[in-house]
PDB file of C-alpha atoms in Angstrom:
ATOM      1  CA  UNK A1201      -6.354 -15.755  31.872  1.00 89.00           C
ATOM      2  CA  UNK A1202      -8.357 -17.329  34.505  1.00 91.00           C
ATOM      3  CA  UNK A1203      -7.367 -19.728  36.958  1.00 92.00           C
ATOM      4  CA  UNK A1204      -9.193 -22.598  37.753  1.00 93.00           C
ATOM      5  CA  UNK A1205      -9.177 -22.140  41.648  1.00 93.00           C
ATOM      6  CA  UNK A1206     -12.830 -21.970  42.079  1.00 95.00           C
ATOM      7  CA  UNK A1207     -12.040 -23.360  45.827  1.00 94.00           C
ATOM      8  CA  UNK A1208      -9.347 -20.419  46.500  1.00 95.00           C
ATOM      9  CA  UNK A1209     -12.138 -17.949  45.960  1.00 94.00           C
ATOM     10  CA  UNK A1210     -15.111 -19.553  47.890  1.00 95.00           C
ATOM     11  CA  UNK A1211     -12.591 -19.962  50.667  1.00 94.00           C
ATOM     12  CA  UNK A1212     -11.685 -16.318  50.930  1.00 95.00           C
ATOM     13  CA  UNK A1213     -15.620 -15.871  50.644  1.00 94.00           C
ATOM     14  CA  UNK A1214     -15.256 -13.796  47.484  1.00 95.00           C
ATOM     15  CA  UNK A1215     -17.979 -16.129  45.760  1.00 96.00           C
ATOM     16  CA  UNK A1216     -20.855 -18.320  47.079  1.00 96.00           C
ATOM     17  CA  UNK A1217     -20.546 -20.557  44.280  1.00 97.00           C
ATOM     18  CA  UNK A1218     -19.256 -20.942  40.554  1.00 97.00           C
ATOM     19  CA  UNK A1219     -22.241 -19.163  38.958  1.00 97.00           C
ATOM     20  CA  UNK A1220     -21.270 -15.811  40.784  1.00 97.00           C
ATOM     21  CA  UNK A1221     -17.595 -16.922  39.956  1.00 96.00           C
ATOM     22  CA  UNK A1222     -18.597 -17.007  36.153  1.00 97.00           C
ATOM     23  CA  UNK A1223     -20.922 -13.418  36.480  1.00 97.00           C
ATOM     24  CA  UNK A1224     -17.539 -11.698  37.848  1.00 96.00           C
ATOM     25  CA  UNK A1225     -15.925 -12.828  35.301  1.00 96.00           C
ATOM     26  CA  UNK A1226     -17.737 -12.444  32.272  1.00 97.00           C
ATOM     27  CA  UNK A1227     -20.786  -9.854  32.941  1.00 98.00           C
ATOM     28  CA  UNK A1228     -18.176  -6.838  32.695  1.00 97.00           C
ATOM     29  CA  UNK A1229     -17.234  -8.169  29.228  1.00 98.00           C
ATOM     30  CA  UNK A1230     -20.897  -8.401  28.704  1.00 98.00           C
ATOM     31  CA  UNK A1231     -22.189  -5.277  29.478  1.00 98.00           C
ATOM     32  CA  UNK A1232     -19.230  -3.363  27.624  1.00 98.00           C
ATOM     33  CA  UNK A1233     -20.392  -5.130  24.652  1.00 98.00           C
ATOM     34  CA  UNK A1234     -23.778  -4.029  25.096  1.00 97.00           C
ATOM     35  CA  UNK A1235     -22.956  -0.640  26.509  1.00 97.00           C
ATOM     36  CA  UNK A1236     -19.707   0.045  25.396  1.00 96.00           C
ATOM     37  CA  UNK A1237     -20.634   4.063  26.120  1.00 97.00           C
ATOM     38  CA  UNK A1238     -20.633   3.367  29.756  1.00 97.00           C
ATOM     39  CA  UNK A1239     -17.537   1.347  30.092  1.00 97.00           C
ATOM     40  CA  UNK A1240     -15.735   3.142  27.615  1.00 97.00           C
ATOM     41  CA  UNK A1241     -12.412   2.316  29.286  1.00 97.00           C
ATOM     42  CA  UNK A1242     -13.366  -1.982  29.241  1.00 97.00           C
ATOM     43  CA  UNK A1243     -14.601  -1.199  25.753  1.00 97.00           C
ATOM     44  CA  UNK A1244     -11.401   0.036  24.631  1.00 97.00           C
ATOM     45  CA  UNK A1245      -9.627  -2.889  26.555  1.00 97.00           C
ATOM     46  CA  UNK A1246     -11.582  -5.311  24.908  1.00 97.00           C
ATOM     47  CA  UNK A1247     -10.286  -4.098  21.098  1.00 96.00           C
ATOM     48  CA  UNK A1248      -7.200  -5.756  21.906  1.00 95.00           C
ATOM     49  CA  UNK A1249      -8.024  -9.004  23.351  1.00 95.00           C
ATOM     50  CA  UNK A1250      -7.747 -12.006  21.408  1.00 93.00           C
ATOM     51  CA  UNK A1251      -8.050 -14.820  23.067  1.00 94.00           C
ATOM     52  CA  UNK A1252      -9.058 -16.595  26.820  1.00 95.00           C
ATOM     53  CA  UNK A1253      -7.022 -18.988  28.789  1.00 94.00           C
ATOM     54  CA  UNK A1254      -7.554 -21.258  31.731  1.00 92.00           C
ATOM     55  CA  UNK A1255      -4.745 -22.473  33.690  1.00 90.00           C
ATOM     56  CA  UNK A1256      -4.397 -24.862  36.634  1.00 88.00           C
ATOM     57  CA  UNK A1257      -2.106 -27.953  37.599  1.00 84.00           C
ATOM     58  CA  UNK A1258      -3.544 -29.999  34.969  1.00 85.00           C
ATOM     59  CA  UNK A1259      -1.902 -33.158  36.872  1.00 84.00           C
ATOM     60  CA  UNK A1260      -5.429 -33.393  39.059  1.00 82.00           C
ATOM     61  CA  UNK A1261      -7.252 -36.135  38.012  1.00 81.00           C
ATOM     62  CA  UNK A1262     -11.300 -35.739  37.376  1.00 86.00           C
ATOM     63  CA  UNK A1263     -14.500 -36.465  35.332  1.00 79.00           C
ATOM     64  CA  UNK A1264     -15.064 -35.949  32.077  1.00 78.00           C
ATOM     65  CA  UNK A1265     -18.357 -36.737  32.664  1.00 79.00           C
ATOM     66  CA  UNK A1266     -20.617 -33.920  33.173  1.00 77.00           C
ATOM     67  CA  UNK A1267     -24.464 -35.672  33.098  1.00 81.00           C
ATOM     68  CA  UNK A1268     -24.867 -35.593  37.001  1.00 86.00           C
ATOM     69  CA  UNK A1269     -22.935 -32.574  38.135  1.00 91.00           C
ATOM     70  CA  UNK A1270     -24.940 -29.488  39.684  1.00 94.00           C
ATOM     71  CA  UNK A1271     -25.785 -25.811  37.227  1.00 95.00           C
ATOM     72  CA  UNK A1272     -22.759 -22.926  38.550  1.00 96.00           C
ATOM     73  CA  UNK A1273     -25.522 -21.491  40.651  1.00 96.00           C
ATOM     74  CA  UNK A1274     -25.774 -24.700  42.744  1.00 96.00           C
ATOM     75  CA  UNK A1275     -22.184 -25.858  42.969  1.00 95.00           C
ATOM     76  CA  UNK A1276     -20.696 -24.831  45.832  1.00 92.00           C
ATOM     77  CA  UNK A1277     -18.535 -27.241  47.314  1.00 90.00           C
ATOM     78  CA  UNK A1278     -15.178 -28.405  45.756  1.00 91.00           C
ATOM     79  CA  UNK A1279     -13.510 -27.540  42.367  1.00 93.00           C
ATOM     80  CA  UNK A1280     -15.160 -28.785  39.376  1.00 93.00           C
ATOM     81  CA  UNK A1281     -13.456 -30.801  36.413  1.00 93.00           C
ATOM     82  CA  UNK A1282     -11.314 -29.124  33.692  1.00 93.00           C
ATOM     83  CA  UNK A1283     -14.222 -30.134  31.336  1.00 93.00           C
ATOM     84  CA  UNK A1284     -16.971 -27.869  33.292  1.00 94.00           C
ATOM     85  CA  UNK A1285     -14.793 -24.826  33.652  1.00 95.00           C
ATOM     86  CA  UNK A1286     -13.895 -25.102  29.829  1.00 95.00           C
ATOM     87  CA  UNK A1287     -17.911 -25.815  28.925  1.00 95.00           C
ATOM     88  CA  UNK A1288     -18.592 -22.646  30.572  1.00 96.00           C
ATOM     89  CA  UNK A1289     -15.922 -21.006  28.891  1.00 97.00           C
ATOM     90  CA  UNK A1290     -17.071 -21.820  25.833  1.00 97.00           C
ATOM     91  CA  UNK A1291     -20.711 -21.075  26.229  1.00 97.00           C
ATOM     92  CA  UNK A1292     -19.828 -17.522  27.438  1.00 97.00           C
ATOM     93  CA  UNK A1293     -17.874 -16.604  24.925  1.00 97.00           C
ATOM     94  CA  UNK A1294     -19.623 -18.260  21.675  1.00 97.00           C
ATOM     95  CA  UNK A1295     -22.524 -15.549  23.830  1.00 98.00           C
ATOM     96  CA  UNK A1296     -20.416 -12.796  23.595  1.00 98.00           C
ATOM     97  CA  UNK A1297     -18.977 -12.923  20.146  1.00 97.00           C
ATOM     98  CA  UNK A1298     -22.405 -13.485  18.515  1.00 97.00           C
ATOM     99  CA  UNK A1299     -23.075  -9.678  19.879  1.00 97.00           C
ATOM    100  CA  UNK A1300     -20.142  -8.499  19.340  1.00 97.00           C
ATOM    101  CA  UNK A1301     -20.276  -9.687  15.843  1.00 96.00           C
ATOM    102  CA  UNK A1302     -23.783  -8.054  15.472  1.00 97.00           C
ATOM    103  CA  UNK A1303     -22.048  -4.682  16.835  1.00 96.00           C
ATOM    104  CA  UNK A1304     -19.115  -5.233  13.892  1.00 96.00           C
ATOM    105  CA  UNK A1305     -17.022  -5.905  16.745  1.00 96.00           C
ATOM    106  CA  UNK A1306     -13.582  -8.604  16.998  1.00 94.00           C
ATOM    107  CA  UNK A1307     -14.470 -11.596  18.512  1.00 95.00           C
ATOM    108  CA  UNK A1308     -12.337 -14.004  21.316  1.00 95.00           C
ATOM    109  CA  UNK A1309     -10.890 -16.795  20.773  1.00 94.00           C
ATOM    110  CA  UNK A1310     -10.907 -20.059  23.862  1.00 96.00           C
ATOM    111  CA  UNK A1311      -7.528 -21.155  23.601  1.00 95.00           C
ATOM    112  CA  UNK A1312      -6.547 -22.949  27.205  1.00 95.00           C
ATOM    113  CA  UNK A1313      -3.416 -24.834  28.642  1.00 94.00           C
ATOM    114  CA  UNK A1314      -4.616 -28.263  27.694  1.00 94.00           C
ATOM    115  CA  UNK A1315      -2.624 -31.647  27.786  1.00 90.00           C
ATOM    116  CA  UNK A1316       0.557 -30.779  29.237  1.00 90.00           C
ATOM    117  CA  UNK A1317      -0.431 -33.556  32.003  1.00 89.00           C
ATOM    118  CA  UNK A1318      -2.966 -35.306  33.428  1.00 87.00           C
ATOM    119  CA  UNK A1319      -5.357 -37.381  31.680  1.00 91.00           C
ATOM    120  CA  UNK A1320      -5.887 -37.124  27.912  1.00 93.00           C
ATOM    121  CA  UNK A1321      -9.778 -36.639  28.902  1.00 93.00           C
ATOM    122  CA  UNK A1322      -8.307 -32.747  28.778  1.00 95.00           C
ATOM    123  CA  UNK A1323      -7.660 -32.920  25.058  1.00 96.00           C
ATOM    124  CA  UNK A1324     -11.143 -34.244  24.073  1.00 96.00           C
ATOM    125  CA  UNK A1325     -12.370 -31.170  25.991  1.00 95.00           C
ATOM    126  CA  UNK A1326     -10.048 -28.984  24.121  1.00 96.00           C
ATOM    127  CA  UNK A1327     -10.984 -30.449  20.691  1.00 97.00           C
ATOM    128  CA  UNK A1328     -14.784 -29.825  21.878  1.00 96.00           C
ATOM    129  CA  UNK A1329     -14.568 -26.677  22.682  1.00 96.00           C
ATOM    130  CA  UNK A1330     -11.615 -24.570  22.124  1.00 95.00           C
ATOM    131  CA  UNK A1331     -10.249 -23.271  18.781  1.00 93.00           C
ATOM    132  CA  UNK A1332      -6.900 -23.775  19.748  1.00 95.00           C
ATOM    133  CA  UNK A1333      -4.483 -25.339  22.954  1.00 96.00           C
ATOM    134  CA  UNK A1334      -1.267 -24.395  24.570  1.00 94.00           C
ATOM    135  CA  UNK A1335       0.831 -27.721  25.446  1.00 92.00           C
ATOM    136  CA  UNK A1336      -1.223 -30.453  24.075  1.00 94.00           C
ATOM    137  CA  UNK A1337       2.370 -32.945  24.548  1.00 95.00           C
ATOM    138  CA  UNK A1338      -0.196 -35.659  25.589  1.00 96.00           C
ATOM    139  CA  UNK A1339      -1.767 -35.960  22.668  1.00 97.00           C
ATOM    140  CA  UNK A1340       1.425 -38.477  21.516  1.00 96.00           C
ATOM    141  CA  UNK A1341      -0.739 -40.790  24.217  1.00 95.00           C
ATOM    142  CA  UNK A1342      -3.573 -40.408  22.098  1.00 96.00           C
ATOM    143  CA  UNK A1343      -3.273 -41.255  18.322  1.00 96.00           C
ATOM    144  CA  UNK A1344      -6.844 -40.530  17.695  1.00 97.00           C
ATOM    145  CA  UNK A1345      -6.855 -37.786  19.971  1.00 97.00           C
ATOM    146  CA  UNK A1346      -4.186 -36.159  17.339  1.00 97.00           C
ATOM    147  CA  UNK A1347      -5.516 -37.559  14.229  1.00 97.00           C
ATOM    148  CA  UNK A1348      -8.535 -35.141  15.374  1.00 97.00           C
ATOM    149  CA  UNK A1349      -6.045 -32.329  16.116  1.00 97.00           C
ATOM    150  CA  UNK A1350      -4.424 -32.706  12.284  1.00 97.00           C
ATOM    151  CA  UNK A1351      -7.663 -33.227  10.359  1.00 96.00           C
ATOM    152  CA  UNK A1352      -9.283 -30.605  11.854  1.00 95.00           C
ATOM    153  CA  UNK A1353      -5.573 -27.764  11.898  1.00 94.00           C
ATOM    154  CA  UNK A1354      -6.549 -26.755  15.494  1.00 96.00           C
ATOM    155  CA  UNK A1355      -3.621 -24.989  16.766  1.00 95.00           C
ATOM    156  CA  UNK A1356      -1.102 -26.417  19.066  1.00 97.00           C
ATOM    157  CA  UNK A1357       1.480 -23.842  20.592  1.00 96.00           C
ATOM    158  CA  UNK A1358       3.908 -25.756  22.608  1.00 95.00           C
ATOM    159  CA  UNK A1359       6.866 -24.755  24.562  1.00 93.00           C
ATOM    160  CA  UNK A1360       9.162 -26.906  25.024  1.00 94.00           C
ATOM    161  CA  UNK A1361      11.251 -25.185  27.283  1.00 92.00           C
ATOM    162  CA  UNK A1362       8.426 -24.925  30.224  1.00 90.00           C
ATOM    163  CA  UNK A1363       7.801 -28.807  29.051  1.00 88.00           C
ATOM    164  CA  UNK A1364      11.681 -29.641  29.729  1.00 88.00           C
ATOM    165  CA  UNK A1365      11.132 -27.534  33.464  1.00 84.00           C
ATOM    166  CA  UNK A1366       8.501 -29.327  34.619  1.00 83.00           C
ATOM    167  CA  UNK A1367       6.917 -32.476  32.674  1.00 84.00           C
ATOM    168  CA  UNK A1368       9.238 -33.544  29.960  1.00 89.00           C
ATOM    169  CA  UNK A1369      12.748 -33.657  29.066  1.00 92.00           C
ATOM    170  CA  UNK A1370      13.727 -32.104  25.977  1.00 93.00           C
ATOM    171  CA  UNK A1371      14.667 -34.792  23.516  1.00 94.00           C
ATOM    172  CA  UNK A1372      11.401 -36.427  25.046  1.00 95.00           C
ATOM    173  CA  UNK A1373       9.180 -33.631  23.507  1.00 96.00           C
ATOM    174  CA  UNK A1374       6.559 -35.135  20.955  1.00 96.00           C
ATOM    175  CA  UNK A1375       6.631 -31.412  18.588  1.00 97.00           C
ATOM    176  CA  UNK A1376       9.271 -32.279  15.906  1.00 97.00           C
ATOM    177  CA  UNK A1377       6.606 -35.507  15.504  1.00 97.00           C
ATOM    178  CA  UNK A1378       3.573 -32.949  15.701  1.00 97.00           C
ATOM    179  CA  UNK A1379       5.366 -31.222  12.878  1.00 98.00           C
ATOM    180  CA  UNK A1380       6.354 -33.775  10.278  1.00 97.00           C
ATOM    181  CA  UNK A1381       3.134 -34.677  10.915  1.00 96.00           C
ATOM    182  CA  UNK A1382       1.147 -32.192   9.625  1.00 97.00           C
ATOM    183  CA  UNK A1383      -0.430 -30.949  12.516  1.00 97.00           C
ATOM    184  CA  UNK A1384      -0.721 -27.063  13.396  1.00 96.00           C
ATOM    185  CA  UNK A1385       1.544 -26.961  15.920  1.00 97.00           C
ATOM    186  CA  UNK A1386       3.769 -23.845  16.523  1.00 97.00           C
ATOM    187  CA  UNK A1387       6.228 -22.539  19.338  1.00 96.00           C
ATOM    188  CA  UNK A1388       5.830 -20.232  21.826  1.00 93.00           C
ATOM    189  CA  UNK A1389       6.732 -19.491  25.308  1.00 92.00           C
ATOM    190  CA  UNK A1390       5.612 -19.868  28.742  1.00 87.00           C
ATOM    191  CA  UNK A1391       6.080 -17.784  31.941  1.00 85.00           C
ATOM    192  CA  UNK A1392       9.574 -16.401  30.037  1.00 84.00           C
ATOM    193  CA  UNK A1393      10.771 -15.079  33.403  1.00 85.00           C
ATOM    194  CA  UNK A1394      11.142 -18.249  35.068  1.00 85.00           C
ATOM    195  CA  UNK A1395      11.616 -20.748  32.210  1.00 87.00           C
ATOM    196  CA  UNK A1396      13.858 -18.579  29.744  1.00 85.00           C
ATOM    197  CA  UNK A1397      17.644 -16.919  30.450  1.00 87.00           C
ATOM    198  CA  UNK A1398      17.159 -14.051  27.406  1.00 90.00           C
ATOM    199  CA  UNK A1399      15.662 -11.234  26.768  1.00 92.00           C
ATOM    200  CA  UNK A1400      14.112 -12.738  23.520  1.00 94.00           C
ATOM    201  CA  UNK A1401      11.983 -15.717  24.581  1.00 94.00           C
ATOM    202  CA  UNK A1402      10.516 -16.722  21.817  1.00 94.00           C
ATOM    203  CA  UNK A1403      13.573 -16.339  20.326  1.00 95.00           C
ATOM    204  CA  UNK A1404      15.344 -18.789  22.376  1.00 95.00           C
ATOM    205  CA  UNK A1405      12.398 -21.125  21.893  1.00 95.00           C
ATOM    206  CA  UNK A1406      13.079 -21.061  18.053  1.00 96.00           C
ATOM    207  CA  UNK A1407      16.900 -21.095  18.097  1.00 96.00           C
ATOM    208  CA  UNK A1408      16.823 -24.067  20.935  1.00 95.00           C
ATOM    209  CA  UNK A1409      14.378 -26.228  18.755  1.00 96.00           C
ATOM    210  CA  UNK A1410      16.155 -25.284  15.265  1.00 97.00           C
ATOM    211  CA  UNK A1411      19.550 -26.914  17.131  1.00 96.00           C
ATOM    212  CA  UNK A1412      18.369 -29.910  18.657  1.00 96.00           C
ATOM    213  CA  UNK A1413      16.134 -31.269  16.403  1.00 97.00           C
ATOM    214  CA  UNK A1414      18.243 -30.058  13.352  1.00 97.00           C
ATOM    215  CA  UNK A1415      15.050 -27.590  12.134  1.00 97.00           C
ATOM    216  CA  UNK A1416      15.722 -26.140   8.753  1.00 97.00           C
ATOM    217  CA  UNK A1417      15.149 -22.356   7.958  1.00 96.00           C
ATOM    218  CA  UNK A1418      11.732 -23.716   6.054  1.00 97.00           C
ATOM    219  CA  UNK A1419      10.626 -25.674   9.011  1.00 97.00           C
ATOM    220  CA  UNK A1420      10.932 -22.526  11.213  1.00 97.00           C
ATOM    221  CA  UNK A1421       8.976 -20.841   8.698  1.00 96.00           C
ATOM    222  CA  UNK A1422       6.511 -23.133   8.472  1.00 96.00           C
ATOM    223  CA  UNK A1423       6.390 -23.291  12.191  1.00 97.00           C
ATOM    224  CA  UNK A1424       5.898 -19.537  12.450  1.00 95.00           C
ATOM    225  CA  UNK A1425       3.261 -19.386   9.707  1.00 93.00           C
ATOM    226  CA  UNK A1426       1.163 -22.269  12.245  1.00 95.00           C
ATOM    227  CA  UNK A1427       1.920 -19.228  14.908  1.00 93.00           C
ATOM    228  CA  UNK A1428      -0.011 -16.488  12.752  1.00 91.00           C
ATOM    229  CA  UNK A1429      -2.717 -19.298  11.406  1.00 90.00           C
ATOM    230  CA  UNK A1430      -3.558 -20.243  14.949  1.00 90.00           C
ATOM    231  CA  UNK A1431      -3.993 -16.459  16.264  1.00 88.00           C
ATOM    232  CA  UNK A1432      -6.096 -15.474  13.505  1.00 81.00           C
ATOM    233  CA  UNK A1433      -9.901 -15.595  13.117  1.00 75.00           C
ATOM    234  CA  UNK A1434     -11.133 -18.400  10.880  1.00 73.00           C
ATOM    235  CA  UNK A1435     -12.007 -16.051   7.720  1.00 74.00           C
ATOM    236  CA  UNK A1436      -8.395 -14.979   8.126  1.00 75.00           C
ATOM    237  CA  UNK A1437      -6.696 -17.812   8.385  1.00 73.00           C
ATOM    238  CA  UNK A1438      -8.590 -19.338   4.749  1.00 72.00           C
ATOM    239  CA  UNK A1439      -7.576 -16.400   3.610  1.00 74.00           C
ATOM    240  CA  UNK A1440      -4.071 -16.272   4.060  1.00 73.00           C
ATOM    241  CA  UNK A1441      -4.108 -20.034   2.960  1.00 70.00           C
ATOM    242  CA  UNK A1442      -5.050 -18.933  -0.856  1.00 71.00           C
ATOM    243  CA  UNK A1443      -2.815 -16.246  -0.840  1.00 75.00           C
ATOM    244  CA  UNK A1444       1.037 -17.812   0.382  1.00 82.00           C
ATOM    245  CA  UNK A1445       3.646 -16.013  -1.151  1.00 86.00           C
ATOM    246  CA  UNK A1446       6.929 -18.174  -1.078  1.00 89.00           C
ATOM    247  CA  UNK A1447       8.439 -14.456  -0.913  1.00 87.00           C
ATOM    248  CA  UNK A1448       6.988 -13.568   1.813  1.00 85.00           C
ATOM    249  CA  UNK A1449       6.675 -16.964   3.845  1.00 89.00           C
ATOM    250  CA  UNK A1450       9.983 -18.387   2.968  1.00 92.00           C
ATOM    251  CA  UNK A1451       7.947 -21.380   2.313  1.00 94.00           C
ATOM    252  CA  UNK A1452       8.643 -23.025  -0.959  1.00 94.00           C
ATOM    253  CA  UNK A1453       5.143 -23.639  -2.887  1.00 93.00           C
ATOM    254  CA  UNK A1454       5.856 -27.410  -3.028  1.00 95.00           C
ATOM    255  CA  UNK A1455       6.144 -27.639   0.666  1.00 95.00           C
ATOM    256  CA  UNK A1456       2.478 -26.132   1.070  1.00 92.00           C
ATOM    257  CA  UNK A1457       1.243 -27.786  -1.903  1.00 92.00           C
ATOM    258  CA  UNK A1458       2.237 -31.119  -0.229  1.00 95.00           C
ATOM    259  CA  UNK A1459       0.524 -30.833   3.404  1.00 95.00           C
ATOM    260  CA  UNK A1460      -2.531 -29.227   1.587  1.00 91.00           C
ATOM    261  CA  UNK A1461      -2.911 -32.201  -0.370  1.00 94.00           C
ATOM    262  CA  UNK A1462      -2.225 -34.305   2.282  1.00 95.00           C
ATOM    263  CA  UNK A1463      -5.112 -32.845   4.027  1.00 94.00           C
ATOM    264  CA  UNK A1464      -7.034 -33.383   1.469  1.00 94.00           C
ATOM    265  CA  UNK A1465      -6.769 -36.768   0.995  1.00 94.00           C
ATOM    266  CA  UNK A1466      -7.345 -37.510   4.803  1.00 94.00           C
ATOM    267  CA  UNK A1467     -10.706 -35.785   4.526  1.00 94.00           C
ATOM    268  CA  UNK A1468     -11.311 -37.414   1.254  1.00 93.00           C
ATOM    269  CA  UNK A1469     -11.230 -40.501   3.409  1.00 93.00           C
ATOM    270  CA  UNK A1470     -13.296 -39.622   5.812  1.00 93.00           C
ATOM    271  CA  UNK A1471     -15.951 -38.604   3.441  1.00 92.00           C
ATOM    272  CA  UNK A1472     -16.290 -35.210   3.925  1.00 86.00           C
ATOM    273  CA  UNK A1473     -16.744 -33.366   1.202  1.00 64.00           C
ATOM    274  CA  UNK A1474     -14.954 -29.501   0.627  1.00 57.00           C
ATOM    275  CA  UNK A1475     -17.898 -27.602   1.870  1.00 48.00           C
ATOM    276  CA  UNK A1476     -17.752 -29.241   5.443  1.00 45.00           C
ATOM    277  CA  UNK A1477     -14.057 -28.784   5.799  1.00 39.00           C
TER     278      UNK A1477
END
C-alpha cells in the first residue's frame, strides 16, 4: 500500500520529486523480476502479493485533468491529483506483469481506495485504470458511473463498518443497492483494529450486514463468491464462472442463471458482442 503523501516525503527531503518517488517504489519490484537471483529474498516476497493500493484522504478536491501537468521527473512542488498517482500506478504495473508473465510469473492486481469521498472524478479513474476498488459508496452519486461498474463486474469491496466511522451512517450505505443490483460488490474490512470490536472482522462485517439489511444465507454467498471473483486473475475468475457448483457455492443455479442473463442482455444492448465482453 502506498500513500499518496508525495509532499510528506519531499518535505523530509527523502525525494526531489515524484519520479524518484515512483523509482523507490517500483524499481526493487523491477529488478527482482528481472533478477530474481539477486534479490532472492524480494523475489520470494513478491510470490505472495496480489494486489497494490493507494490510500489518502480522498475528501481533497483536484483535477482530473491531466493534459497540462508536468512528467514525475519535473514535478516537484505540491501533491498531484488522485488521477496522476493512479496513472502511474497503472503504467508500472501493466510494465511489470508483462515480464513477469514472460518469466511464468503471478501478476498484480491495482485495486485502490476509490470513492469513499470526494469527488466522483475518483471513480472514473478507478474504472480507467484499476481492476478493482475498495469503497466506491459514491458511485450511488453517479448512475453512469455504476452502470460502468455492473456492465463491466469490476469489483467493489466495501466496508461498511469504516463507512459508518467516518463518512456514512449505516442504514445510509448504498451496498444492499450495489447488490440487488448486480454489481460485483463484496464485503470486507478496513483498519479492523480501530473500526471492529472482534477478533473476526470480516466476520462481524458479514454478520452486521446479514442483520440489518435482512441478508439471506444465499445473498452472503453470493456476496462471498464477488469476494473470491474480485481477488482472482481474469482467466480465473471466467473460469470459476463455467464451473459453479450450487454444492459448493450455496448458490442455487437459478440465482446465477438470472444475473448472468441479466448481464447479458445489458451488453446485448450496448452492442457488444460475446467476444468483447
Amino acid at each position: 500500500q502506498m500513500p499518496r503523501i508525495f509532499p510528506v516525503w519531499k518535505g523530509a527531503k527523502i525525494v526531489e520529486n515524484f519520479g524518484e518517488m515512483l523509482t523507490n517504489f517500483f524499481d526493487p519490484i523491477y529488478q527482482a523480476t528481472l533478477n530474481p537471483e539477486e534479490h532472492p529474498e524480494l523475489a520470494e516476497f513478491l510470490k505472495h502479493v496480489k494486489l497494490f493500493d493507494t490510500v489518502d484522504d480522498e475528501s481533497k478536491l483536484d483535477s482530473f485533468d491531466l493534459s497540462t501537468v508536468p512528467a514525475p521527473g519535473d514535478w516537484n512542488s505540491g501533491n498531484p491529483s488522485y488521477a496522476y498517482y493512479a496513472y502511474y500506478f497503472y503504467a508500472n504495473i501493466t510494465a511489470i506483469n508483462t515480464l513477469r508473465k514472460q518469466r511464468d510469473l503471478n501478476t498484480f492486481q491495482f485495486r485502490p481506495h476509490c470513492g469513499e469521498s470526494g469527488p466522483v472524478d475518483h471513480l472514473a479513474t478507478g474504472f480507467l485504470f484499476c481492476q478493482g476498488i475498495s469503497h466506491g459508496i459514491n458511485l450511488s452519486k453517479s448512475p453512469v458511473l455504476q452502470y460502468l461498474f455492473y456492465v463491466c463486474q469490476i469489483g467493489i469491496a466495501v466496508s461498511p463498518l469504516s463507512n459508518r466511522a467516518l463518512f456514512l451512517r449505516y442504514l445510509e450505505n448504498p451496498f444492499p443497492s450495489f447488490f440487488k443490483r448486480g454489481l460485483r460488490c463484496t464485503l470486507t474490512t478496513d483498519d479492523p483494529l480501530q473500526f471492529h470490536m472482534t477478533d473476526v472482522p470480516l466476520m462481524e462485517e458479514y454478520a452486521t450486514a446479514r442483520s440489518v439489511w435482512d441478508l439471506s444465507a444465499t445473498d452472503l454467498s453470493e456476496i462471498a463468491r464477488n469476494s473470491v471473483l474480485t481477488a482472482c486473475e481474469k482467466e480465473e475468475a471466467n473460469a470459476l464462472l463455467h464451473n459453479d457448483d450450487p454444492n459448493v457455492t450455496n448458490i442455487p443455479k437459478i440465482r446465477l442463471d438470472f444475473r448472468a442473463q441479466e448481464i447479458a442482455d445489458e451488453l446485448d444492448l450496448l452492442g457488444l458482442a460475446p467476444s468483447q465482453k
